[in-house]
mmCIF file of C-alpha atoms in Angstrom:
data_model
loop_
_atom_site.group_PDB
_atom_site.id
_atom_site.type_symbol
_atom_site.label_atom_id
_atom_site.label_comp_id
_atom_site.label_asym_id
_atom_site.label_seq_id
_atom_site.Cartn_x
_atom_site.Cartn_y
_atom_site.Cartn_z
ATOM 1 C CA LEU I 1436 -9.647 0.775 4.243
ATOM 2 C CA ASN I 1437 -9.896 2.117 0.715
ATOM 3 C CA ALA I 1438 -8.359 0.059 -2.067
ATOM 4 C CA THR I 1439 -5.691 2.305 -3.551
ATOM 5 C CA PRO I 1440 -3.033 1.740 -6.229
ATOM 6 C CA ALA I 1441 -0.004 -0.196 -4.967
ATOM 7 C CA GLY I 1442 2.444 2.030 -3.112
ATOM 8 C CA ASN I 1443 -0.264 4.439 -1.959
ATOM 9 C CA ILE I 1444 -1.831 3.107 1.240
ATOM 10 C CA SER I 1445 -3.748 5.078 3.892
ATOM 11 C CA THR I 1446 -2.626 2.675 6.610
ATOM 12 C CA PRO I 1447 0.775 2.882 8.359
ATOM 13 C CA PRO I 1448 3.330 3.219 5.515
ATOM 14 C CA ALA I 1449 4.722 -0.170 6.411
ATOM 15 C CA PRO I 1450 8.243 -0.715 5.113
ATOM 16 C CA LEU I 1451 8.478 -2.868 8.245
ATOM 17 C CA GLY I 1452 6.651 -6.072 9.133
ATOM 18 C CA THR I 1453 3.414 -4.109 9.365
ATOM 19 C CA ASN I 1454 2.663 -4.730 5.686
ATOM 20 C CA ILE I 1455 2.224 -8.462 6.381
ATOM 21 C CA PRO I 1456 -1.424 -8.260 7.602
ATOM 22 C CA ILE I 1457 -2.180 -5.339 5.272
ATOM 23 C CA LYS I 1458 -1.038 -7.412 2.297
ATOM 24 C CA ASN I 1459 -4.006 -9.744 2.818
ATOM 25 C CA ILE I 1460 -6.409 -6.797 2.640
ATOM 26 C CA ASN I 1461 -4.723 -5.442 -0.490
ATOM 27 C CA ASP I 1462 -4.666 -8.839 -2.170
ATOM 28 C CA LEU I 1463 -6.857 -7.450 -4.945
ATOM 29 C CA PRO I 1464 -6.120 -7.259 -8.701
ATOM 30 C CA GLY I 1465 -3.632 -4.426 -9.182
ATOM 31 C CA MET I 1466 -3.899 -3.430 -5.542
ATOM 32 C CA ARG I 1467 -0.899 -5.251 -4.109
ATOM 33 C CA LEU I 1468 1.667 -3.699 -1.798
ATOM 34 C CA ASP I 1469 5.200 -3.106 -2.990
ATOM 35 C CA LEU I 1470 7.323 -4.920 -0.422
#
């Protein structure tokens, strides 16, 4: 999974509960998911 700017993820575009596990992966500086 490539670290992309927040709001631009290559994984399932999770507006659902799917962003919960993905959030841990994107827990990088400036790479957080917009929930």
